Amino acid sequence: MTIQFNDETFRDDYSFHNSAWAIKRFPFPFHEDSYMYAVNMEQHRGGPEGSVYEKRFDVDEHYVAEMRDRAMVLADDPLRCQSLPHMTLAGWDLLELIMVSKSEDYPDLFELHRDGDTWRWVNKPLGIDDTFTFLDETTLPYGPMEYITRQAQGDFCVLDQRDEMLWMDAGMVTTQADWSLDFDIGMNFFEWHAPVPLAHEMGIFKRALKFLLNIQQGAPARRLNWTMTVNPLLDTSPENYHKWGIQKTSLTPENIGSKQHLRVELQTFFRLPRSNALVFPIRCYLCSFQDLMTMPKWGRRLHRVVRDLPVELATYKGFIDNRPMMLDYLSQFDDGQPTSPGV
Ligand code: HEM
């Protein structure tokens, strides 16, 4: 196999770590020294070789550990995966999209053999070799969306499109930045975005929705979003806030470099063929401050972005209280030199 999978955890002893390769390809989200919400959408048609944008669904060294963590979250709370009855066909569409993409993009790790409706799926990293009948739920151990998203990094929202609107009618959400599928299920695009500050007034969601409604099959799109997480936690859900919220108070000037993580979401958008649903995979990448600081340009820039971020955004993203300590740490890496545009 081409990828060495890390043996690591995203809880308890937090043994999660990034290799030098993973740091180098980390999707640092800031193109300039300041940040504000925007409709930052672009095509998702294969990116530079080795980058997280290269493949349709990036598989990296965290794959096996992330899937183990997902299984633990689901064992504690099955409501992290929900699919309203009319979304089963979209689940099959998603299963097909992921199986075809992964088997084409990573032939050494995944194989898909199709003989009419009889499909054999081989997932070598997870040791799975299953044969099932496409579109027959009784031949899989879970519903199609749950089956395939237990084998795919990142969260997945599957949106039904009707009445010129998107509806959060299915999803697998175990690695989210403080929002709840169980709360949002059945909501529309404006309703589930209601808590976001400033963006509604800026007209961002109206424009974003128009763009999304017109996404065509075979022409996926993507954008980046980001927040901050203390400790390399994947599951920062409201359901478990009592477990991770308190950890934000454990930050000290001595441990901030290793404990504070920039959390970047690579969000992609694919139109699904039979159901006309839209799938929204949200892939989470974590990188500690100390690892980020190995790239001098990132150090300078992160300091300026965090320093100048509007209070509303720092509050919504949950780091307003720790911002002064972050700035003390980050300012050491900002020599005041100008940074060139681009990442
Ligand atoms: C935040 C879902 C597309 C912009 C959120 C939240 C959810 C979400 C659940 C958290 C809201 C909360 O606090 O409870 C989705 C889904 C999308 C989608 C399912 C696909 C259909 C977009 C697009 C944009 C966007 C296309 C483009 C501008 C934002 C922004 C935030 C947000 C700016 C706040 C993020 C932050 O500051 O960390 N989204 N979103 N979303 N969304 Fe979306």
Tab-separated table of C-alpha atoms and ligand atoms in Angstrom:
chain	number	residue	atom	x	y	z
A	1	MET	CA	0.000	0.000	0.000
A	2	THR	CA	1.201	3.520	-0.780
A	3	ILE	CA	-0.014	5.204	2.409
A	4	GLN	CA	1.324	4.388	5.877
A	5	PHE	CA	-1.711	4.666	8.157
A	6	ASN	CA	-1.081	6.186	11.589
A	7	ASP	CA	-2.012	4.291	14.720
A	8	GLU	CA	-3.472	7.244	16.627
A	9	THR	CA	-6.419	8.559	18.625
A	10	PHE	CA	-8.569	11.695	18.589
A	11	ARG	CA	-9.592	11.355	22.246
A	12	ASP	CA	-8.171	10.345	25.659
A	13	ASP	CA	-4.381	10.342	25.057
A	14	TYR	CA	-4.683	12.284	21.770
A	15	SER	CA	-1.920	10.474	19.978
A	16	PHE	CA	-2.988	12.059	16.657
A	17	HIS	CA	-0.011	13.435	14.742
A	18	ASN	CA	0.827	14.720	11.284
A	19	SER	CA	3.835	13.495	9.315
A	20	ALA	CA	6.042	16.049	7.556
A	21	TRP	CA	4.158	15.120	4.368
A	22	ALA	CA	0.777	15.796	5.970
A	23	ILE	CA	1.962	19.186	7.224
A	24	LYS	CA	3.260	20.112	3.795
A	25	ARG	CA	-0.084	19.317	2.139
A	26	PHE	CA	-2.226	20.804	4.930
A	27	PRO	CA	-4.895	23.006	3.301
A	28	PHE	CA	-3.869	26.292	4.896
A	29	PRO	CA	-6.955	28.408	4.224
A	30	PHE	CA	-5.700	31.992	4.178
A	31	HIS	CA	-4.790	33.611	0.860
A	32	GLU	CA	-4.138	36.979	2.460
A	33	ASP	CA	-3.406	38.438	5.892
A	34	SER	CA	-7.051	38.952	6.874
A	35	TYR	CA	-10.214	36.877	6.717
A	36	MET	CA	-13.898	37.518	6.166
A	37	TYR	CA	-16.702	35.237	4.993
A	38	ALA	CA	-17.146	35.081	1.227
A	39	VAL	CA	-18.761	32.844	-1.393
A	40	ASN	CA	-15.379	31.218	-1.914
A	41	MET	CA	-16.448	28.472	-4.300
A	42	GLU	CA	-14.262	26.940	-7.010
A	43	GLN	CA	-14.344	23.895	-9.255
A	44	HIS	CA	-13.265	20.576	-7.748
A	45	ARG	CA	-11.752	18.865	-10.770
A	46	GLY	CA	-8.454	17.493	-9.587
A	47	GLY	CA	-5.804	19.676	-8.049
A	48	PRO	CA	-2.015	19.689	-7.925
A	49	GLU	CA	-0.460	16.250	-7.511
A	50	GLY	CA	-0.129	15.248	-3.879
A	51	SER	CA	-2.421	18.018	-2.649
A	52	VAL	CA	-5.624	17.325	-0.733
A	53	TYR	CA	-7.504	18.520	-3.837
A	54	GLU	CA	-5.991	15.972	-6.201
A	55	LYS	CA	-8.581	13.216	-5.756
A	56	ARG	CA	-12.343	13.416	-5.469
A	57	PHE	CA	-12.193	11.984	-1.925
A	58	ASP	CA	-8.794	12.451	-0.320
A	59	VAL	CA	-7.501	9.425	1.605
A	60	ASP	CA	-4.525	10.083	3.885
A	61	GLU	CA	-2.533	8.671	6.797
A	62	HIS	CA	-5.422	9.317	9.225
A	63	TYR	CA	-7.936	7.163	7.345
A	64	VAL	CA	-7.990	4.030	9.491
A	65	ALA	CA	-7.892	5.942	12.794
A	66	GLU	CA	-10.665	8.290	11.698
A	67	MET	CA	-12.901	5.386	10.762
A	68	ARG	CA	-12.233	3.796	14.148
A	69	ASP	CA	-13.203	7.047	15.863
A	70	ARG	CA	-16.404	7.288	13.794
A	71	ALA	CA	-17.412	3.774	14.826
A	72	MET	CA	-16.951	4.746	18.481
A	73	VAL	CA	-19.070	7.887	18.112
A	74	LEU	CA	-21.848	5.905	16.423
A	75	ALA	CA	-21.770	3.217	19.098
A	76	ASP	CA	-22.398	5.956	21.711
A	77	ASP	CA	-24.913	7.925	19.679
A	78	PRO	CA	-26.608	6.329	16.654
A	79	LEU	CA	-28.416	9.610	15.857
A	80	ARG	CA	-25.211	10.970	14.318
A	81	CYS	CA	-26.311	9.092	11.227
A	82	GLN	CA	-29.821	9.755	9.964
A	83	SER	CA	-31.588	9.385	6.651
A	84	LEU	CA	-35.229	10.340	6.125
A	85	PRO	CA	-37.149	7.632	4.221
A	86	HIS	CA	-37.172	9.459	0.857
A	87	MET	CA	-33.343	9.706	0.893
A	88	THR	CA	-32.458	6.039	0.406
A	89	LEU	CA	-31.955	6.442	-3.346
A	90	ALA	CA	-29.577	9.350	-2.693
A	91	GLY	CA	-27.717	7.014	-0.321
A	92	TRP	CA	-27.194	4.553	-3.175
A	93	ASP	CA	-26.044	7.384	-5.419
A	94	LEU	CA	-23.503	8.363	-2.795
A	95	LEU	CA	-22.324	4.799	-2.321
A	96	GLU	CA	-21.739	4.545	-6.059
A	97	LEU	CA	-19.928	7.889	-6.239
A	98	ILE	CA	-17.544	6.995	-3.425
A	99	MET	CA	-16.901	3.429	-4.546
A	100	VAL	CA	-16.241	4.416	-8.153
A	101	SER	CA	-14.077	7.400	-7.173
A	102	LYS	CA	-11.993	5.560	-4.605
A	103	SER	CA	-11.447	2.464	-6.721
A	104	GLU	CA	-10.342	4.631	-9.670
A	105	ASP	CA	-8.255	7.066	-7.624
A	106	TYR	CA	-6.658	4.539	-5.228
A	107	PRO	CA	-6.638	1.202	-7.090
A	108	ASP	CA	-4.064	-0.230	-4.676
A	109	LEU	CA	-6.404	0.348	-1.702
A	110	PHE	CA	-9.937	-0.107	-3.049
A	111	GLU	CA	-11.519	-2.335	-5.689
A	112	LEU	CA	-15.014	-2.318	-7.160
A	113	HIS	CA	-16.104	-5.241	-9.366
A	114	ARG	CA	-19.507	-4.866	-11.008
A	115	ASP	CA	-21.410	-7.613	-12.745
A	116	GLY	CA	-24.871	-6.193	-13.455
A	117	ASP	CA	-26.417	-5.419	-10.065
A	118	THR	CA	-23.996	-7.711	-8.242
A	119	TRP	CA	-21.199	-5.585	-6.832
A	120	ARG	CA	-18.101	-6.668	-4.946
A	121	TRP	CA	-16.382	-3.993	-2.865
A	122	VAL	CA	-12.906	-4.513	-1.465
A	123	ASN	CA	-11.541	-2.034	1.066
A	124	LYS	CA	-8.026	-3.211	1.926
A	125	PRO	CA	-7.126	-0.714	4.697
A	126	LEU	CA	-10.261	-1.665	6.668
A	127	GLY	CA	-10.182	-5.356	5.728
A	128	ILE	CA	-13.616	-5.365	4.056
A	129	ASP	CA	-14.608	-7.610	1.159
A	130	ASP	CA	-18.407	-7.524	0.619
A	131	THR	CA	-20.633	-8.632	-2.219
A	132	PHE	CA	-24.103	-7.082	-2.434
A	133	THR	CA	-26.912	-6.252	-4.833
A	134	PHE	CA	-26.979	-2.618	-5.914
A	135	LEU	CA	-30.250	-0.909	-4.867
A	136	ASP	CA	-31.187	-3.799	-2.543
A	137	GLU	CA	-30.735	-2.607	1.046
A	138	THR	CA	-31.248	-6.070	2.504
A	139	THR	CA	-27.892	-7.164	1.089
A	140	LEU	CA	-25.849	-4.629	3.118
A	141	PRO	CA	-25.219	-4.561	6.890
A	142	TYR	CA	-26.395	-0.897	7.072
A	143	GLY	CA	-28.332	1.452	4.815
A	144	PRO	CA	-26.253	2.472	1.753
A	145	MET	CA	-25.280	5.924	3.060
A	146	GLU	CA	-24.247	4.594	6.457
A	147	TYR	CA	-22.393	1.658	4.918
A	148	ILE	CA	-20.190	3.791	2.692
A	149	THR	CA	-19.678	6.745	5.032
A	150	ARG	CA	-18.379	4.404	7.735
A	151	GLN	CA	-15.577	3.931	5.204
A	152	ALA	CA	-15.014	7.523	4.096
A	153	GLN	CA	-13.228	10.292	5.987
A	154	GLY	CA	-15.175	13.451	6.765
A	155	ASP	CA	-18.808	14.188	7.448
A	156	PHE	CA	-21.479	13.936	4.801
A	157	CYS	CA	-24.686	15.944	4.471
A	158	VAL	CA	-27.056	14.701	1.814
A	159	LEU	CA	-29.390	17.462	0.708
A	160	ASP	CA	-32.698	16.944	-1.031
A	161	GLN	CA	-33.422	19.618	-3.643
A	162	ARG	CA	-37.033	20.712	-4.056
A	163	ASP	CA	-38.941	24.022	-4.320
A	164	GLU	CA	-35.691	25.820	-5.287
A	165	MET	CA	-34.271	24.965	-1.871
A	166	LEU	CA	-31.892	22.488	-0.218
A	167	TRP	CA	-33.070	20.385	2.738
A	168	MET	CA	-30.852	18.584	5.229
A	169	ASP	CA	-32.653	15.257	4.929
A	170	ALA	CA	-29.778	12.815	5.532
A	171	GLY	CA	-26.263	12.784	6.888
A	172	MET	CA	-23.382	11.117	8.667
A	173	VAL	CA	-21.977	13.698	11.050
A	174	THR	CA	-19.410	12.657	13.657
A	175	THR	CA	-16.545	15.145	13.107
A	176	GLN	CA	-18.381	18.455	13.147
A	177	ALA	CA	-17.441	21.920	14.351
A	178	ASP	CA	-20.118	22.354	17.007
A	179	TRP	CA	-23.373	21.750	15.137
A	180	SER	CA	-25.826	18.897	15.353
A	181	LEU	CA	-27.362	16.766	12.613
A	182	ASP	CA	-30.065	15.645	15.009
A	183	PHE	CA	-31.028	19.308	15.556
A	184	ASP	CA	-30.732	20.314	11.879
A	185	ILE	CA	-32.368	17.291	10.239
A	186	GLY	CA	-35.223	18.404	7.953
A	187	MET	CA	-34.117	22.073	8.019
A	188	ASN	CA	-33.534	24.160	4.905
A	189	PHE	CA	-30.372	26.013	3.838
A	190	PHE	CA	-31.298	29.304	5.541
A	191	GLU	CA	-32.576	27.648	8.709
A	192	TRP	CA	-29.485	25.574	9.446
A	193	HIS	CA	-27.234	28.587	8.706
A	194	ALA	CA	-29.233	30.832	11.061
A	195	PRO	CA	-26.566	30.896	13.854
A	196	VAL	CA	-23.785	32.197	11.554
A	197	PRO	CA	-23.021	35.888	12.252
A	198	LEU	CA	-22.681	38.645	9.590
A	199	ALA	CA	-22.943	36.353	6.538
A	200	HIS	CA	-26.739	36.692	6.162
A	201	GLU	CA	-26.531	40.496	6.097
A	202	MET	CA	-23.731	40.266	3.520
A	203	GLY	CA	-26.033	38.293	1.186
A	204	ILE	CA	-23.617	35.346	1.222
A	205	PHE	CA	-26.166	32.625	1.790
A	206	LYS	CA	-28.537	33.822	-0.949
A	207	ARG	CA	-25.701	33.794	-3.486
A	208	ALA	CA	-24.307	30.496	-2.208
A	209	LEU	CA	-27.698	28.794	-2.476
A	210	LYS	CA	-28.147	29.975	-6.068
A	211	PHE	CA	-24.756	28.527	-6.933
A	212	LEU	CA	-25.487	25.195	-5.230
A	213	LEU	CA	-28.904	24.710	-6.839
A	214	ASN	CA	-27.194	24.860	-10.238
A	215	ILE	CA	-24.360	22.406	-9.607
A	216	GLN	CA	-24.413	19.799	-12.355
A	217	GLN	CA	-23.493	16.139	-12.315
A	218	GLY	CA	-19.808	15.645	-13.101
A	219	ALA	CA	-18.936	19.254	-12.210
A	220	PRO	CA	-18.280	19.254	-8.453
A	221	ALA	CA	-17.280	22.372	-6.549
A	222	ARG	CA	-15.397	23.057	-3.303
A	223	ARG	CA	-14.580	25.646	-0.689
A	224	LEU	CA	-12.594	25.812	2.553
A	225	ASN	CA	-13.873	26.752	5.979
A	226	TRP	CA	-11.903	26.831	9.237
A	227	THR	CA	-12.131	27.087	12.999
A	228	MET	CA	-9.984	26.341	16.069
A	229	THR	CA	-9.933	23.243	18.291
A	230	VAL	CA	-8.073	22.633	21.544
A	231	ASN	CA	-6.665	19.074	21.383
A	232	PRO	CA	-6.960	17.083	18.153
A	233	LEU	CA	-10.613	16.232	18.608
A	234	LEU	CA	-12.693	15.112	15.676
A	235	ASP	CA	-15.971	14.990	17.564
A	236	THR	CA	-16.659	18.562	18.678
A	237	SER	CA	-20.427	18.154	18.654
A	238	PRO	CA	-22.941	20.028	20.819
A	239	GLU	CA	-24.022	16.581	22.094
A	240	ASN	CA	-20.586	16.144	23.673
A	241	TYR	CA	-19.878	19.769	24.549
A	242	HIS	CA	-19.708	18.830	28.223
A	243	LYS	CA	-16.659	16.685	27.379
A	244	TRP	CA	-14.682	18.967	25.052
A	245	GLY	CA	-15.860	22.517	25.881
A	246	ILE	CA	-14.044	22.461	29.208
A	247	GLN	CA	-10.797	21.462	27.512
A	248	LYS	CA	-10.558	24.971	26.083
A	249	THR	CA	-9.655	26.159	29.586
A	250	SER	CA	-6.673	23.777	29.719
A	251	LEU	CA	-4.623	25.922	27.332
A	252	THR	CA	-1.454	27.473	28.834
A	253	PRO	CA	1.430	29.462	27.300
A	254	GLU	CA	3.540	26.293	27.700
A	255	ASN	CA	1.200	23.837	25.965
A	256	ILE	CA	-0.513	26.043	23.381
A	257	GLY	CA	1.887	25.076	20.566
A	258	SER	CA	1.011	21.410	20.785
A	259	LYS	CA	-2.605	21.630	22.019
A	260	GLN	CA	-4.095	24.369	19.884
A	261	HIS	CA	-5.099	23.147	16.441
A	262	LEU	CA	-6.215	24.940	13.331
A	263	ARG	CA	-9.167	22.956	12.013
A	264	VAL	CA	-9.759	23.259	8.290
A	265	GLU	CA	-12.736	21.830	6.474
A	266	LEU	CA	-12.435	20.934	2.820
A	267	GLN	CA	-16.071	21.158	1.759
A	268	THR	CA	-17.049	19.693	-1.592
A	269	PHE	CA	-20.345	19.579	-3.472
A	270	PHE	CA	-21.418	16.833	-5.878
A	271	ARG	CA	-24.719	16.451	-7.751
A	272	LEU	CA	-26.025	12.884	-7.483
A	273	PRO	CA	-27.424	11.203	-10.606
A	274	ARG	CA	-30.686	9.347	-9.841
A	275	SER	CA	-32.004	11.325	-6.890
A	276	ASN	CA	-30.798	14.787	-8.025
A	277	ALA	CA	-29.725	15.254	-4.391
A	278	LEU	CA	-26.623	17.263	-3.546
A	279	VAL	CA	-23.975	15.693	-1.355
A	280	PHE	CA	-21.813	17.900	0.821
A	281	PRO	CA	-18.755	16.081	2.193
A	282	ILE	CA	-16.961	18.051	4.906
A	283	ARG	CA	-13.443	16.755	5.369
A	284	CYS	CA	-11.697	17.912	8.538
A	285	TYR	CA	-7.914	18.475	8.649
A	286	LEU	CA	-6.225	19.271	11.950
A	287	CYS	CA	-2.784	20.819	12.433
A	288	SER	CA	-1.192	21.973	15.685
A	289	PHE	CA	0.124	25.506	15.945
A	290	GLN	CA	3.673	24.232	16.423
A	291	ASP	CA	3.493	22.200	13.212
A	292	LEU	CA	2.014	25.141	11.308
A	293	MET	CA	4.854	27.354	12.499
A	294	THR	CA	7.334	25.191	10.563
A	295	MET	CA	6.118	27.129	7.492
A	296	PRO	CA	7.265	30.730	8.101
A	297	LYS	CA	4.654	32.245	5.786
A	298	TRP	CA	1.851	30.471	7.646
A	299	GLY	CA	3.179	31.695	11.001
A	300	ARG	CA	3.177	35.358	9.976
A	301	ARG	CA	-0.171	35.121	8.319
A	302	LEU	CA	-1.998	33.187	11.030
A	303	HIS	CA	-0.918	35.787	13.570
A	304	ARG	CA	-2.377	38.613	11.472
A	305	VAL	CA	-5.620	36.775	10.666
A	306	VAL	CA	-6.301	35.834	14.296
A	307	ARG	CA	-5.364	39.338	15.506
A	308	ASP	CA	-7.649	41.141	13.073
A	309	LEU	CA	-10.598	38.738	12.943
A	310	PRO	CA	-13.896	40.497	13.792
A	311	VAL	CA	-15.075	39.777	17.343
A	312	GLU	CA	-18.293	38.230	16.005
A	313	LEU	CA	-16.337	35.569	14.114
A	314	ALA	CA	-13.887	34.816	16.931
A	315	THR	CA	-16.883	34.423	19.261
A	316	TYR	CA	-18.858	32.201	16.877
A	317	LYS	CA	-15.783	30.062	16.234
A	318	GLY	CA	-15.394	29.667	19.988
A	319	PHE	CA	-11.914	31.081	20.646
A	320	ILE	CA	-12.575	34.632	21.799
A	321	ASP	CA	-11.417	33.840	25.373
A	322	ASN	CA	-8.197	32.195	24.218
A	323	ARG	CA	-7.416	34.776	21.547
A	324	PRO	CA	-4.988	36.829	23.710
A	325	MET	CA	-2.949	33.715	24.556
A	326	MET	CA	-2.943	32.650	20.892
A	327	LEU	CA	-1.676	36.080	19.887
A	328	ASP	CA	1.129	35.996	22.475
A	329	TYR	CA	2.259	32.693	21.004
A	330	LEU	CA	1.767	33.557	17.325
A	331	SER	CA	3.372	37.011	17.506
A	332	GLN	CA	6.778	35.333	18.024
A	333	PHE	CA	6.493	34.024	14.469
A	334	ASP	CA	5.509	37.301	12.847
A	335	ASP	CA	8.597	39.289	11.877
A	336	GLY	CA	6.467	42.035	10.335
A	337	GLN	CA	7.591	41.204	6.797
A	338	PRO	CA	4.969	41.483	4.055
A	339	THR	CA	3.501	38.195	2.823
A	340	SER	CA	2.853	37.566	-0.855
A	341	PRO	CA	-0.732	36.781	-1.944
A	342	GLY	CA	-1.708	33.096	-2.174
A	343	VAL	CA	-1.125	30.238	0.221
B	1	HEM	C1	-21.728	27.114	8.806
B	1	HEM	C2	-23.931	23.423	6.609
B	1	HEM	C3	-22.882	25.295	2.284
B	1	HEM	C4	-21.048	29.151	4.452
B	1	HEM	C5	-22.467	25.986	8.580
B	1	HEM	C6	-23.046	25.152	9.603
B	1	HEM	C7	-23.649	24.111	8.980
B	1	HEM	C8	-23.469	24.292	7.570
B	1	HEM	C9	-24.410	22.961	9.626
B	1	HEM	C10	-22.982	25.378	11.124
B	1	HEM	C11	-24.106	26.290	11.543
B	1	HEM	C12	-24.270	26.336	13.060
B	1	HEM	O1	-23.564	27.093	13.734
B	1	HEM	O2	-25.116	25.577	13.581
B	1	HEM	C13	-23.813	23.614	5.245
B	1	HEM	C14	-24.285	22.680	4.250
B	1	HEM	C15	-24.001	23.214	3.036
B	1	HEM	C16	-23.334	24.468	3.270
B	1	HEM	C17	-24.990	21.357	4.532
B	1	HEM	C18	-24.258	22.619	1.677
B	1	HEM	C19	-25.401	22.557	1.153
B	1	HEM	C20	-22.297	26.506	2.495
B	1	HEM	C21	-21.825	27.367	1.441
B	1	HEM	C22	-21.309	28.447	2.038
B	1	HEM	C23	-21.455	28.269	3.481
B	1	HEM	C24	-21.884	27.080	-0.050
B	1	HEM	C25	-20.702	29.571	1.251
B	1	HEM	C26	-20.519	30.732	1.584
B	1	HEM	C27	-21.025	28.896	5.803
B	1	HEM	C28	-20.356	29.758	6.768
B	1	HEM	C29	-20.525	29.167	8.021
B	1	HEM	C30	-21.316	27.968	7.806
B	1	HEM	C31	-19.610	31.048	6.459
B	1	HEM	C32	-19.902	29.630	9.342
B	1	HEM	C33	-18.615	28.832	9.508
B	1	HEM	C34	-17.615	29.293	10.552
B	1	HEM	O3	-17.458	30.490	10.807
B	1	HEM	O4	-16.898	28.424	11.075
B	1	HEM	N1	-22.755	25.446	7.341
B	1	HEM	N2	-23.238	24.671	4.618
B	1	HEM	N3	-22.073	27.081	3.716
B	1	HEM	N4	-21.583	27.840	6.454
B	1	HEM	FE1	-22.450	26.295	5.537
